[in-house]
GROMACS .gro file of C-alpha atoms in nm:
model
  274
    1UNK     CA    1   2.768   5.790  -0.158
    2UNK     CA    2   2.654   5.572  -0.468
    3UNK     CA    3   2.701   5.866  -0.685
    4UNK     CA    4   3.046   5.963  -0.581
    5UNK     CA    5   3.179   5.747  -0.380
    6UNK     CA    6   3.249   5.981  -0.084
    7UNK     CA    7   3.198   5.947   0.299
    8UNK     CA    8   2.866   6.061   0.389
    9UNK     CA    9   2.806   6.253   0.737
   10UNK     CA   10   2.513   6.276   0.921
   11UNK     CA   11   2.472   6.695   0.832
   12UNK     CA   12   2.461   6.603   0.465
   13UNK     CA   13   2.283   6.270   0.440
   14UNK     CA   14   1.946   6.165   0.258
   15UNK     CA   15   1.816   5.821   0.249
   16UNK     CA   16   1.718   5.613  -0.079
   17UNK     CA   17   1.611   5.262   0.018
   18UNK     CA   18   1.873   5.197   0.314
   19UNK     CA   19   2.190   5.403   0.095
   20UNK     CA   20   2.275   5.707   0.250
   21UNK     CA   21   2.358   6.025  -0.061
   22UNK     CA   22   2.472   6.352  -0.029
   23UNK     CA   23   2.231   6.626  -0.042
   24UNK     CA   24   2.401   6.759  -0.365
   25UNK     CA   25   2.451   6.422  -0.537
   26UNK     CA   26   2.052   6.311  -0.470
   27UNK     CA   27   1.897   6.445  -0.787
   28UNK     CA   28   1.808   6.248  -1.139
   29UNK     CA   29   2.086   6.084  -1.311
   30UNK     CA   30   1.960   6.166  -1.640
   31UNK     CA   31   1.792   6.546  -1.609
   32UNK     CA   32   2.039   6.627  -1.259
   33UNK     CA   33   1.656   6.760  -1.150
   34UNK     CA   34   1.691   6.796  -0.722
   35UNK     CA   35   1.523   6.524  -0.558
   36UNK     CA   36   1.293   6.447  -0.257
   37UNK     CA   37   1.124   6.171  -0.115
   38UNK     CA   38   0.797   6.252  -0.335
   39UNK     CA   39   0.982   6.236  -0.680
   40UNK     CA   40   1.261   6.051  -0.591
   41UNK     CA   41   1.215   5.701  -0.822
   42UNK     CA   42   1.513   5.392  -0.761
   43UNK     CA   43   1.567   5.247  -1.072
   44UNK     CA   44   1.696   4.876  -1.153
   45UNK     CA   45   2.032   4.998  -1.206
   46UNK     CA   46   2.036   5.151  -0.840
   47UNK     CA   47   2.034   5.444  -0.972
   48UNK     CA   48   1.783   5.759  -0.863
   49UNK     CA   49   1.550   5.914  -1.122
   50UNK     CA   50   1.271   6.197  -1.112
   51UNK     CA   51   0.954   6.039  -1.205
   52UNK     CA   52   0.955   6.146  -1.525
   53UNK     CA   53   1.285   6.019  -1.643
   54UNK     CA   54   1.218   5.680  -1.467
   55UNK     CA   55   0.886   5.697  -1.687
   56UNK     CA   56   1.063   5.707  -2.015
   57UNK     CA   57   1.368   5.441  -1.905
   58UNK     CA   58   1.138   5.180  -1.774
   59UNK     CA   59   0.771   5.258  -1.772
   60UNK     CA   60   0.505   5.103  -2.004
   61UNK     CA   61   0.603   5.204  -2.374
   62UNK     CA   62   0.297   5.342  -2.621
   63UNK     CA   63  -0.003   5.542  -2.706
   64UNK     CA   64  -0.222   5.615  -2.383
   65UNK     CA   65   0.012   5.516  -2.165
   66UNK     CA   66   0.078   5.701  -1.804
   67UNK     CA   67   0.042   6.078  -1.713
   68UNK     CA   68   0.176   6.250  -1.965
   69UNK     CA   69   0.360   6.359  -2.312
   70UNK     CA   70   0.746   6.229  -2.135
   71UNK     CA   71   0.572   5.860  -2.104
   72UNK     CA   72   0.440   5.892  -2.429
   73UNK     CA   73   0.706   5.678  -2.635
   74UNK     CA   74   0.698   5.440  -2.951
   75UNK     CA   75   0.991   5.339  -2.920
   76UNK     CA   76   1.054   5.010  -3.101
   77UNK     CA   77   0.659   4.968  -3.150
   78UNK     CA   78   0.528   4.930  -3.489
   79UNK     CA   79   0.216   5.103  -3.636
   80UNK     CA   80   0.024   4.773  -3.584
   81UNK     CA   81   0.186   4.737  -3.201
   82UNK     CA   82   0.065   5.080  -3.136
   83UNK     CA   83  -0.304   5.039  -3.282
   84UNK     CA   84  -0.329   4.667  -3.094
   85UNK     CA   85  -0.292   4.835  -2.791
   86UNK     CA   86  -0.516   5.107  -2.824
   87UNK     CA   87  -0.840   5.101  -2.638
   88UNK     CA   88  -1.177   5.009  -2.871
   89UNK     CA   89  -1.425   5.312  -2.844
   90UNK     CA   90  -1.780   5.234  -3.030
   91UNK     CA   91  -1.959   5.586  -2.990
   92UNK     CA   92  -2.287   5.479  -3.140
   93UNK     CA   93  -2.470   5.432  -2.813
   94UNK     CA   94  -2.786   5.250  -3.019
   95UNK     CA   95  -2.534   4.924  -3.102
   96UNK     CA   96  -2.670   4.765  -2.788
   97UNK     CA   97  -3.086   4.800  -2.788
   98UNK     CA   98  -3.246   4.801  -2.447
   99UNK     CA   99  -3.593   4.652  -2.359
  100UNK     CA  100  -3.895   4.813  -2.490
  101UNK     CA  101  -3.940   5.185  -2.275
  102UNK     CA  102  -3.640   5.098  -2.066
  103UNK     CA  103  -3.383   5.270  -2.359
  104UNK     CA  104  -3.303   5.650  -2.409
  105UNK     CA  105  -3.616   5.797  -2.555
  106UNK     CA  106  -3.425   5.988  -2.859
  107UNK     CA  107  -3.217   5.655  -2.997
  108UNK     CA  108  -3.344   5.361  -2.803
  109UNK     CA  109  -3.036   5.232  -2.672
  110UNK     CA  110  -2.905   5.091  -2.363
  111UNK     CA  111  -2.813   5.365  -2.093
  112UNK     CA  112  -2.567   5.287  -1.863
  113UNK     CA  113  -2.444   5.489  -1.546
  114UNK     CA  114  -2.143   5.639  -1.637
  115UNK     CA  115  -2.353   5.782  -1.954
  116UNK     CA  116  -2.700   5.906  -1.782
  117UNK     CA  117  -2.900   6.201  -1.803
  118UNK     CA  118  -3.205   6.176  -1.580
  119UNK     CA  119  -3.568   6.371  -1.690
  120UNK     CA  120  -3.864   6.356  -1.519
  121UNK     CA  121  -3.781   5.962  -1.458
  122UNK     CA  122  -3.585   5.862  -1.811
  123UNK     CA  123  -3.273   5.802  -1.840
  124UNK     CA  124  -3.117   5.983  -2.145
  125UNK     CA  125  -2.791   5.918  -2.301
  126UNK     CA  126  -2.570   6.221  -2.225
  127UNK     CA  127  -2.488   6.269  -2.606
  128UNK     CA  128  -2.828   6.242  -2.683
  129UNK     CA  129  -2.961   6.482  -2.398
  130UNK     CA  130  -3.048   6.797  -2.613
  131UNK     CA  131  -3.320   7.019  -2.749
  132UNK     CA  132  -3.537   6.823  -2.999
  133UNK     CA  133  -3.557   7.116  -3.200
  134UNK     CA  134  -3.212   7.360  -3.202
  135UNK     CA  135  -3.031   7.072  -3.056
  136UNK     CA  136  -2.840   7.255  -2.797
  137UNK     CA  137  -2.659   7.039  -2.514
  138UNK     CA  138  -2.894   7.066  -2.222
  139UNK     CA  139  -2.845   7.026  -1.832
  140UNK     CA  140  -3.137   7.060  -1.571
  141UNK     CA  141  -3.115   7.397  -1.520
  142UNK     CA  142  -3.294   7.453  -1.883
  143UNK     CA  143  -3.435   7.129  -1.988
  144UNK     CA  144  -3.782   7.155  -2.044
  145UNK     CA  145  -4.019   6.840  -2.064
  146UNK     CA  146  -4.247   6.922  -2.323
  147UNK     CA  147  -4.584   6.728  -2.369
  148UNK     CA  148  -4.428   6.540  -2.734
  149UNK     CA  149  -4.256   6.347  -2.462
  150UNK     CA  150  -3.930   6.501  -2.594
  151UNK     CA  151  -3.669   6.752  -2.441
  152UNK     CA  152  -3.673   7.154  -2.500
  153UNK     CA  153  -3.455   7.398  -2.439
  154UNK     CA  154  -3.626   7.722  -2.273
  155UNK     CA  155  -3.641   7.902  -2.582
  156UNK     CA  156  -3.784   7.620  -2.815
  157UNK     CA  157  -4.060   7.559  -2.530
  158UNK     CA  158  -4.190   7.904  -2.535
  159UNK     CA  159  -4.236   7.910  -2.858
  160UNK     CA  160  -4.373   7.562  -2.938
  161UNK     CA  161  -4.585   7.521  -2.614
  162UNK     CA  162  -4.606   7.852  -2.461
  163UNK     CA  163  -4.922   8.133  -2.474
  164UNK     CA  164  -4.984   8.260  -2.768
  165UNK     CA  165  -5.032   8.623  -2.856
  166UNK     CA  166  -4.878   8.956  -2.842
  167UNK     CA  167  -4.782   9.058  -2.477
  168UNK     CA  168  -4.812   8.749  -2.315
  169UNK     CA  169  -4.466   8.619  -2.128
  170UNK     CA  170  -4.180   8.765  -1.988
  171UNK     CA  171  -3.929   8.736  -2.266
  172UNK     CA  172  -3.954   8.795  -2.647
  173UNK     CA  173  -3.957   8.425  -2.686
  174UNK     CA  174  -4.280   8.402  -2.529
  175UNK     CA  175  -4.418   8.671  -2.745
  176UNK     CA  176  -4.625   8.507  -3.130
  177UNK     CA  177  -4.441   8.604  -3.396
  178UNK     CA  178  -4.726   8.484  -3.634
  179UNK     CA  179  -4.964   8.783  -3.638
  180UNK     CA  180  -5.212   8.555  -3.440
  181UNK     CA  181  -5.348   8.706  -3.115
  182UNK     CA  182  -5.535   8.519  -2.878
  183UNK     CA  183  -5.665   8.832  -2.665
  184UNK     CA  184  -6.043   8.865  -2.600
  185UNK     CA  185  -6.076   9.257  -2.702
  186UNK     CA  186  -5.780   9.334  -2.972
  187UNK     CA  187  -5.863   9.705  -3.031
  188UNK     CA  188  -5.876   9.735  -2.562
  189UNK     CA  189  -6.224   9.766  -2.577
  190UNK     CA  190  -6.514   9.494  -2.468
  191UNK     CA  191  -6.726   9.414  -2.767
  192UNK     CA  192  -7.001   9.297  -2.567
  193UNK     CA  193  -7.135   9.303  -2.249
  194UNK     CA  194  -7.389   9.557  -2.029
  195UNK     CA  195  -7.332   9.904  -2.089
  196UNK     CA  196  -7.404  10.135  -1.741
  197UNK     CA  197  -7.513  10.518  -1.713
  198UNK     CA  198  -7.238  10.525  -1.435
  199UNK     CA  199  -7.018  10.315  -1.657
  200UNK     CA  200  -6.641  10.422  -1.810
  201UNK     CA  201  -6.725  10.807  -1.978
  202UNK     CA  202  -6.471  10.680  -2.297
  203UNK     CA  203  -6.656  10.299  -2.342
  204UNK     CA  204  -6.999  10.339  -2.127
  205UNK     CA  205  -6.945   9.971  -1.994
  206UNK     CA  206  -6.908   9.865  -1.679
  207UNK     CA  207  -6.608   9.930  -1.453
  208UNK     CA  208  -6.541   9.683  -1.201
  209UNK     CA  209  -6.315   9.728  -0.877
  210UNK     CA  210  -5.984   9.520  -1.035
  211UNK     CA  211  -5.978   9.780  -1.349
  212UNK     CA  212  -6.109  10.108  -1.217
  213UNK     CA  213  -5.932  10.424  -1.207
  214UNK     CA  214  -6.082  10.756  -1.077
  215UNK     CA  215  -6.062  11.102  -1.166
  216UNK     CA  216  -6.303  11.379  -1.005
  217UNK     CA  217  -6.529  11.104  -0.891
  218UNK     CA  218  -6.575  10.972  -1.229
  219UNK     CA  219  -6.476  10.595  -1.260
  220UNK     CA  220  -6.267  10.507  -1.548
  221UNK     CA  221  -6.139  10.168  -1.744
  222UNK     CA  222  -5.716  10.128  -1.672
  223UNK     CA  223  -5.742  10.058  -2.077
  224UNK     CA  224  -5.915  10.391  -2.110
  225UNK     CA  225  -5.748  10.622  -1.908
  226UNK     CA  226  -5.572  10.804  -2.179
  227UNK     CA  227  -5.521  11.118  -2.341
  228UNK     CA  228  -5.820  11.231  -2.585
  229UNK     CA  229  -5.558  11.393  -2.753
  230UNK     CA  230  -5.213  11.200  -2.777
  231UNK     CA  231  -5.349  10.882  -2.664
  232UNK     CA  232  -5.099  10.929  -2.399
  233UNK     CA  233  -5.112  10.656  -2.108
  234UNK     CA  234  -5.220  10.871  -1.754
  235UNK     CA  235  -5.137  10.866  -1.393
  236UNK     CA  236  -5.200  11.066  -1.123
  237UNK     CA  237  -4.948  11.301  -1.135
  238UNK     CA  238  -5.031  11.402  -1.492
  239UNK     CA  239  -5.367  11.353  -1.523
  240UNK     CA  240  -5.592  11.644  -1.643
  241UNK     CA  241  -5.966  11.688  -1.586
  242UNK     CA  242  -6.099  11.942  -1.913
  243UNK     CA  243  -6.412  12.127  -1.920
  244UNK     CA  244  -6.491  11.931  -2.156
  245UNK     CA  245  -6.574  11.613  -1.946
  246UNK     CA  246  -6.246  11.428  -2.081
  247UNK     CA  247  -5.914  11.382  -1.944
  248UNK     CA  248  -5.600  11.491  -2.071
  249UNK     CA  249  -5.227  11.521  -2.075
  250UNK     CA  250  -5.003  11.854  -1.907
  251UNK     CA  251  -4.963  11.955  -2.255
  252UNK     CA  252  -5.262  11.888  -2.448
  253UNK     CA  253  -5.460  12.066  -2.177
  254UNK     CA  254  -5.249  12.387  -2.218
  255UNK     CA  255  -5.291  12.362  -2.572
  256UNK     CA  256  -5.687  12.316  -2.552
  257UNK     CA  257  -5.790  12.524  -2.285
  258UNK     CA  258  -5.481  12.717  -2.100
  259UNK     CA  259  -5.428  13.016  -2.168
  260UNK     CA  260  -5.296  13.132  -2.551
  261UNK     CA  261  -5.062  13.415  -2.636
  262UNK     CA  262  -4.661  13.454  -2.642
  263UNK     CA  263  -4.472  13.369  -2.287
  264UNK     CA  264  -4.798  13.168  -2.142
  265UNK     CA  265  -4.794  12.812  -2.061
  266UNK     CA  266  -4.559  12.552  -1.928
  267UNK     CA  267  -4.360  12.493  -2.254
  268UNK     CA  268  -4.314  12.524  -2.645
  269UNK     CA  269  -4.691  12.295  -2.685
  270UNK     CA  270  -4.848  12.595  -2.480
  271UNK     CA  271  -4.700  12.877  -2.670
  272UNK     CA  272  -4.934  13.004  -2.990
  273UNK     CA  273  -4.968  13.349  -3.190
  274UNK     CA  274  -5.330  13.310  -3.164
   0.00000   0.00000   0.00000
């Protein structure tokens, strides 16, 4: 055995390059770490070292240098040694100018592969691939081409190029936030347009098929089919037809026309001293 000099049987040997060791004496010479034919390193001295260990002895000396902080070593390297050997990173990515519309849109400069972000057929610098307006890093999952010919986030796209108006979209993004309202009939009801005899009772215009709603055969706008009295939106499970020829709410039609007195009715609304 190189290590110890003993006679080596066959129940106890491992191989290192043609010398036969003893289990127990086949580990690192410096850090006695247990070897194996994956870590196992044979140094110039004939010697056996764990990678790491042969790393420091006899690997490349330096900054940068192999896999990890036990090759990192400056040993006998100056300041200006270690900064020679450095590698030269220029981050400004518009130091080299491509052709004219061949560049990255935002800075002009050449785009090369390792780098690219691709959009609707540009190539984009990766650094340089965000929203034009909140600058967030974007991926294609949320870019947005906008019609400036520039890059949006979701958010920034809604608001810059998206409808206008309160209620329109499906997020609050989407919603104007300028008091301007692009709707046709702001206050729900048509300001122009043929009123009918068999028309909405609440509007008297016209009710086509797409908006109609019906209540004891009358014919009703989806906009007007309300409460008289609350204003309350109605369905058909709490709609109420009054003598009156309008249509109310459970409790505003006990209040109006059920009947009055303490213990009648369907809840506190119903119950009066009159």
């Amino acid at each position: 055995c190189p290590r110890c000099g003993g006679v080596v049987f066959a129940a106890e040997l491992v191989l290192s390059k043609g010398r036969e060791w003893h289990r127990k004496c086949f580990k690192c010479k410096d850090c006695c770490k247990t070897l194996d034919s994956i870590i196992a390193c044979d140094g110039p001295d004939k010697d056996v070292y764990c990678k790491t260990c042969y790393g420091k002895k006899w690997g490349p000396h330096g900054y940068g240098f192999a896999c990890g902080s036990g090759f990192l070593q400056t040993d006998g390297l100056s300041e200006e040694e270690i900064s020679s050997q450095r590698p030269f990173y220029n981050s400004d990515t518009t130091s080299i100018k491509a052709p004219e519309g061949e560049g990255c849109p935002r800075c002009g400069g050449m785009v090369f592969a390792a780098e690219q972000q691709l959009s609707k057929g540009k190539m984009w610098h990766q650094k340089c691939f965000n929203c034009a307006e909140c600058h967030r890093p974007l991926d294609s999952m949320i870019a947005c081409d906008g019609p400036d010919k520039e890059i949006h986030c979701k958010s920034c796209y809604g608001k810059l190029f998206g409808p206008k108006g309160f209620g329109y979209g499906h997020a609050p993004t989407l919603v104007s936030v300028n008091g301007e309202s692009t709707l046709a009939f702001p206050e729900g009801r048509p300001l122009n347009g043929p009123k009918s005899e068999n028309g909405c009772p609440r509007c008297g215009y016209a009710v086509y098929a797409a908006e109609q709603m019906i209540s004891k055969s009358r014919i009703w706008h989806k906009r007007c089919f309300h409460c008289a009295d609350c204003r309350k939106s109605l369905d058909s499970t709490n709609l109420n037809d009054g003598p009156d020829g309008d249509i109310y709410c459970r409790g505003c039609y006990g209040r109006n026309f059920g009947p009055k007195g303490v213990g009648f009715g369907l809840g506190a609304g119903t119950l009066t001293m009159t």
